[in-house]
CSV table of C-alpha atoms in Angstrom, one decimal:
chain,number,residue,atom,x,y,z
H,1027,UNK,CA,-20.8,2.6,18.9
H,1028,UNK,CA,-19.5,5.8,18.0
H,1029,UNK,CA,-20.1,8.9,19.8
H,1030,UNK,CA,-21.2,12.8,18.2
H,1031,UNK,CA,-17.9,13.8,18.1
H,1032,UNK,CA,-15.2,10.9,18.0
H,1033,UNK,CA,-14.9,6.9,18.2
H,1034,UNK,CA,-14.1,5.3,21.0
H,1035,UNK,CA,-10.5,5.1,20.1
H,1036,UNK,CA,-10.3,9.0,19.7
H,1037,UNK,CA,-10.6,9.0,15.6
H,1038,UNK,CA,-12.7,11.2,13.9
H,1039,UNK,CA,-16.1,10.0,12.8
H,1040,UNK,CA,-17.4,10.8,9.0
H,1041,UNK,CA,-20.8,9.9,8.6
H,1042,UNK,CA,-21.9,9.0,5.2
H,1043,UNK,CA,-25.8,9.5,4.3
H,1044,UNK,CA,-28.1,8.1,1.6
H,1045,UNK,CA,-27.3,10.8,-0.8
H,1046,UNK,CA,-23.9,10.0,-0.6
H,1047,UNK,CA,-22.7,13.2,1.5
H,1048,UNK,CA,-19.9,12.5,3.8
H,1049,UNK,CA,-20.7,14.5,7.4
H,1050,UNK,CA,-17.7,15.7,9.8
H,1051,UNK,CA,-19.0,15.0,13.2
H,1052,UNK,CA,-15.8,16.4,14.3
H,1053,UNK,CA,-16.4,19.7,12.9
H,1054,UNK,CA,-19.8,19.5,12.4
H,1055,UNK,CA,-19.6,20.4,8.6
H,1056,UNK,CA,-20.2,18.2,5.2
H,1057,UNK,CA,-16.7,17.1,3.7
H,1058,UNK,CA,-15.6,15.7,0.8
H,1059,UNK,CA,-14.0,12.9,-0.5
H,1060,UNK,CA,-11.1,15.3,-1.1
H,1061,UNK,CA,-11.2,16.9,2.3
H,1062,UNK,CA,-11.2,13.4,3.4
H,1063,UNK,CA,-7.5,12.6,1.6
H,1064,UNK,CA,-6.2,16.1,2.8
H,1065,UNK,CA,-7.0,14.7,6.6
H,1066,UNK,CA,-5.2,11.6,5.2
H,1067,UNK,CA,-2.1,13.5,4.0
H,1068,UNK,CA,-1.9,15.2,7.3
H,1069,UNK,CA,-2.1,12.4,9.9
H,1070,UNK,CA,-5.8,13.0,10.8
H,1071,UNK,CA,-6.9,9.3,12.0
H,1072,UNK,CA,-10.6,9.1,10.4
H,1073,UNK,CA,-13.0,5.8,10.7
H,1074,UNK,CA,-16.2,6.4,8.3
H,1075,UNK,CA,-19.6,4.8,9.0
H,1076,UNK,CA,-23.0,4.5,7.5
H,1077,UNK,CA,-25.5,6.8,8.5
H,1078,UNK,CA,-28.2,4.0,8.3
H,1079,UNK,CA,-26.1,0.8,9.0
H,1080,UNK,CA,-23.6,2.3,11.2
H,1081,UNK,CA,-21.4,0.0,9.2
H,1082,UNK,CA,-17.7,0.7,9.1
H,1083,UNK,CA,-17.2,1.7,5.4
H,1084,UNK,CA,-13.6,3.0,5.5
H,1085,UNK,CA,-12.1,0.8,3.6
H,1086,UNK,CA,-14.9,1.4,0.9
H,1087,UNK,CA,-14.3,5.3,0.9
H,1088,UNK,CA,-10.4,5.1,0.8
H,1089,UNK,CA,-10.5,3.0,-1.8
H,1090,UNK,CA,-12.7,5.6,-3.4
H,1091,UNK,CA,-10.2,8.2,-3.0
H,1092,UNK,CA,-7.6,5.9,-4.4
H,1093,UNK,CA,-9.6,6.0,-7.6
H,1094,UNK,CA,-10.1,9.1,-7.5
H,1095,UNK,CA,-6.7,10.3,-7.4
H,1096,UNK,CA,-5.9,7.9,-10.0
H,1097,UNK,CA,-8.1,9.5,-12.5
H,1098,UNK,CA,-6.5,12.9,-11.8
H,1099,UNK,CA,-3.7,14.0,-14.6
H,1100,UNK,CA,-0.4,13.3,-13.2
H,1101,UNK,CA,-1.5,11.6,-10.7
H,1102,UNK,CA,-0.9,8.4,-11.2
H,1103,UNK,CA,0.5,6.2,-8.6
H,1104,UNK,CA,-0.1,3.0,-8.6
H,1105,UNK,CA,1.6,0.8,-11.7
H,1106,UNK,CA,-0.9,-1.1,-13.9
H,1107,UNK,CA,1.3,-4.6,-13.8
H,1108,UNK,CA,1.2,-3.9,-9.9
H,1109,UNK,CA,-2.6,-3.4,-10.3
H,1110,UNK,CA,-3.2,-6.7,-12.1
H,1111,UNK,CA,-1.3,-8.6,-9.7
H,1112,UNK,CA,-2.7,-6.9,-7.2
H,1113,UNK,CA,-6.2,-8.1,-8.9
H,1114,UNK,CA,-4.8,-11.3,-9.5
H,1115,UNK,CA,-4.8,-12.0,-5.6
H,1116,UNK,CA,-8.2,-11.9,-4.7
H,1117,UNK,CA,-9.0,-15.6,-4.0
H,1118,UNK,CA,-5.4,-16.7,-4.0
H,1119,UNK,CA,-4.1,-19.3,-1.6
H,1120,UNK,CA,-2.0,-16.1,-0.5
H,1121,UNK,CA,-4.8,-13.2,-0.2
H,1122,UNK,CA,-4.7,-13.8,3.8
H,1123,UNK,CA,-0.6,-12.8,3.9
H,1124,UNK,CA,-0.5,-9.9,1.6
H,1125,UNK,CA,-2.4,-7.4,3.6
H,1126,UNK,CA,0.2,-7.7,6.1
H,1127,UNK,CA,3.6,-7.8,3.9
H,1128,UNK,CA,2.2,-4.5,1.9
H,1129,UNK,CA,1.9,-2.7,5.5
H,1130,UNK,CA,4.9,-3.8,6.5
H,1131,UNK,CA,6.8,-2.9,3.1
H,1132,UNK,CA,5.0,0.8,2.7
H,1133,UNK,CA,6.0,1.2,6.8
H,1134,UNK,CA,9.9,-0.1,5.6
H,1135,UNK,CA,9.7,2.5,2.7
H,1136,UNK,CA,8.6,5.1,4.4
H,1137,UNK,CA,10.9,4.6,7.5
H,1138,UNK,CA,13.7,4.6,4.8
H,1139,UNK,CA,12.4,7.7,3.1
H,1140,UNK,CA,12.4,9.8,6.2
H,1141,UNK,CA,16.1,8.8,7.1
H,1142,UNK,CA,16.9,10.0,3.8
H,1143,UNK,CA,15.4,13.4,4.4
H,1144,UNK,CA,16.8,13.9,8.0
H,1145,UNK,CA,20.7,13.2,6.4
H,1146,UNK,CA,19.6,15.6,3.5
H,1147,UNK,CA,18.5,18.4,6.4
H,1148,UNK,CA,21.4,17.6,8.2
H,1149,UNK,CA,24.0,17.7,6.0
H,1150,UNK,CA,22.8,21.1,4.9
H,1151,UNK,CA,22.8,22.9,0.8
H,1152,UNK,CA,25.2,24.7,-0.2
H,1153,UNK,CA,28.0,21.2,0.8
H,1154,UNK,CA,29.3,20.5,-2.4
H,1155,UNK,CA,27.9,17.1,-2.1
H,1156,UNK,CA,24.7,17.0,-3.8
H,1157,UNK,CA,25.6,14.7,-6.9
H,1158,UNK,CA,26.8,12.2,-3.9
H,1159,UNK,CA,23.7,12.4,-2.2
H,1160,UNK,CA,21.5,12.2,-5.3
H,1161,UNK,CA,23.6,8.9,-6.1
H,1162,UNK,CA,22.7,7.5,-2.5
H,1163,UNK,CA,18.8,8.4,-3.3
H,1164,UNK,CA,18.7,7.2,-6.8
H,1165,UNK,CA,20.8,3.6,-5.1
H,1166,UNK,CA,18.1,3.3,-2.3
H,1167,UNK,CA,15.3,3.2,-5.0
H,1168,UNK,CA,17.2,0.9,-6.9
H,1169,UNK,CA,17.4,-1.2,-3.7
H,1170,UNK,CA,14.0,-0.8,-2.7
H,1171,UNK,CA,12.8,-1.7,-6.6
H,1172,UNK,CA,14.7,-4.7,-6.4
H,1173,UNK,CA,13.3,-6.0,-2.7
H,1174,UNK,CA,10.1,-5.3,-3.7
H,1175,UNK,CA,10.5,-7.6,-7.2
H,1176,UNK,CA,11.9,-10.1,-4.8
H,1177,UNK,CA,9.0,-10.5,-2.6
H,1178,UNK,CA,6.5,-10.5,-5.6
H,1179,UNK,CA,8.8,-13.3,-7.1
H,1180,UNK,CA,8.7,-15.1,-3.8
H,1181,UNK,CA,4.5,-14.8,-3.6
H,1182,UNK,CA,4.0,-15.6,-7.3
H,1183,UNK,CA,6.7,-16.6,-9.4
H,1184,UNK,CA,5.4,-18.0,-12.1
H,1185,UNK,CA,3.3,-14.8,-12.8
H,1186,UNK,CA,4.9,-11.9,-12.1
H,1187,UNK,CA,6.8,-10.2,-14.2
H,1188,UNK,CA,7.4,-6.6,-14.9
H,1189,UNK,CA,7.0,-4.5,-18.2
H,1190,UNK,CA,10.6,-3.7,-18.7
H,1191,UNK,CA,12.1,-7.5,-18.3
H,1192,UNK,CA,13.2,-9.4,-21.4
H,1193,UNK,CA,10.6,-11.7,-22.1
H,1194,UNK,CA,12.2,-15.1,-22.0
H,1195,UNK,CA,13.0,-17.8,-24.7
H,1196,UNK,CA,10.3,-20.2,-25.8
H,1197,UNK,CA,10.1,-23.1,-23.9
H,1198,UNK,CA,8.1,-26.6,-24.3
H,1199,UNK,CA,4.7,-26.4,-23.2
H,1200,UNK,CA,4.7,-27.7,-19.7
H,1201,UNK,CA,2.6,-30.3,-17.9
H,1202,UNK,CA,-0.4,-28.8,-15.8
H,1203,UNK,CA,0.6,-28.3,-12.5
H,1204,UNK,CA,-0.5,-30.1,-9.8
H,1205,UNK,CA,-3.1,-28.5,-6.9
H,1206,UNK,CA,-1.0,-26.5,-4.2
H,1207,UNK,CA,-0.5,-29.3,-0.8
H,1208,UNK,CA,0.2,-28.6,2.3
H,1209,UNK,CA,4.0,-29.0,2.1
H,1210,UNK,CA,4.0,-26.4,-1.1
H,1211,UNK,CA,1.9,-23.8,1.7
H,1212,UNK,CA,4.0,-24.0,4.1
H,1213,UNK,CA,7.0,-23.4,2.4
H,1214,UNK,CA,5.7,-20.1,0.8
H,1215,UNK,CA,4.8,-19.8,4.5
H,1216,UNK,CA,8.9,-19.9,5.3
H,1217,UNK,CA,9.4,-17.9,2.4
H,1218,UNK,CA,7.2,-15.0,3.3
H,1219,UNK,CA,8.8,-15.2,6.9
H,1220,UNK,CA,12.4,-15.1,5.9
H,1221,UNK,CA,11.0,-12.1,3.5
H,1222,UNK,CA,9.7,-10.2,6.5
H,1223,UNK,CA,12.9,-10.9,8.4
H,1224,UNK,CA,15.1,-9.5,5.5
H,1225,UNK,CA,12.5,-6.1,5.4
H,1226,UNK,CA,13.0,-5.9,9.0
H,1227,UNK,CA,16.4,-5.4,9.1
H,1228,UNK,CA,16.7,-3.6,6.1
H,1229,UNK,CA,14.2,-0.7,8.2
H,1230,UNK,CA,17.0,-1.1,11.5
H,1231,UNK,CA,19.7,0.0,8.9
């Protein structure tokens, strides 16, 4: 149970009321939900409960600042073909692994972004050798592009394909498939750990 001022675990507590205003126990002041992303964007660790319930809700209100960044102009992050795959997950025979691999792949980005940045700082402006470094950025997106169509291949590849491929030639209708068995799970299972051994030492790089 969660304390006036923090959880148990030393995170922040936001109370959430009936009329939908979001309470900083921390601070002792009403926030909103874009106070709430700014604490994201600065590594404040938040959990979120309801007032009544005392139900954990976080997932429920960053998802709701998801959206609500979405619907800003410019702001648009997430990629509608990732969005319908994303959608197209819920109640797959592979919804229970994909929480896991998209932490682990944002973590892998991330880690990779921040090396980037640190040789940027320490190679210093002014070198001469910004169109080489801008090559070695524009080559690790390309890399991480690619690694990330991989793995979305490897979860679903009959239906995932992205906007900018060449659709393919027209082919013979197919026979129905037949229902997924356990050999066919457990080799998606081999497939997703071999994926997760090729992110991890991609991130020691």
């Amino acid at each position: 149970m969660a304390d006036a001022q923090g959880s148990d675990d030393g995170r922040v507590v936001i109370k959430k009321y009936a009329n939908r205003r979001l309470y900083n126990t921390a601070s002792s002041s009403y926030v909103t939900l874009e106070h709430l992303s700014d604490m994201v964007k600065q590594g404040v660790d938040f959990v979120v409960y309801d007032a009544k319930t005392n139900e954990d809700i976080t997932r429920t209100v960053l998802t709701q600042i998801i959206f609500e960044e979405e619907s800003r102009e410019g702001q648009n992050l997430l990629p509608i073909q990732f969005l319908r795959q994303l959608i197209g997950f819920y109640g797959n025979s592979m919804q229970a692994f994909l929480p896991s691999y998209l932490e682990l792949s944002l973590a892998t980005f991330a880690e990779q972004q921040e090396r980037m940045r640190a040789q940027f700082a320490s190679i210093g402006q002014g070198s001469g050798l910004g169109s080489g470094l801008g090559g070695a950025y524009e080559d690790q997106i390309r890399q991480n592009l690619a690694m990330f169509d991989r793995a979305m291949k490897m979860f679903s590849p009959f239906a995932y394909t992205r906007p900018q491929d060449e659709p393919a030639p027209a082919a013979k209708p197919a026979a129905a498939a037949p229902p997924a068995s356990d050999e066919t799970l457990d080799a998606l299972k081999k497939q997703m750990a071999e994926m997760q051994a090729q992110i991890e030492k991609l991130a020691k790089r």
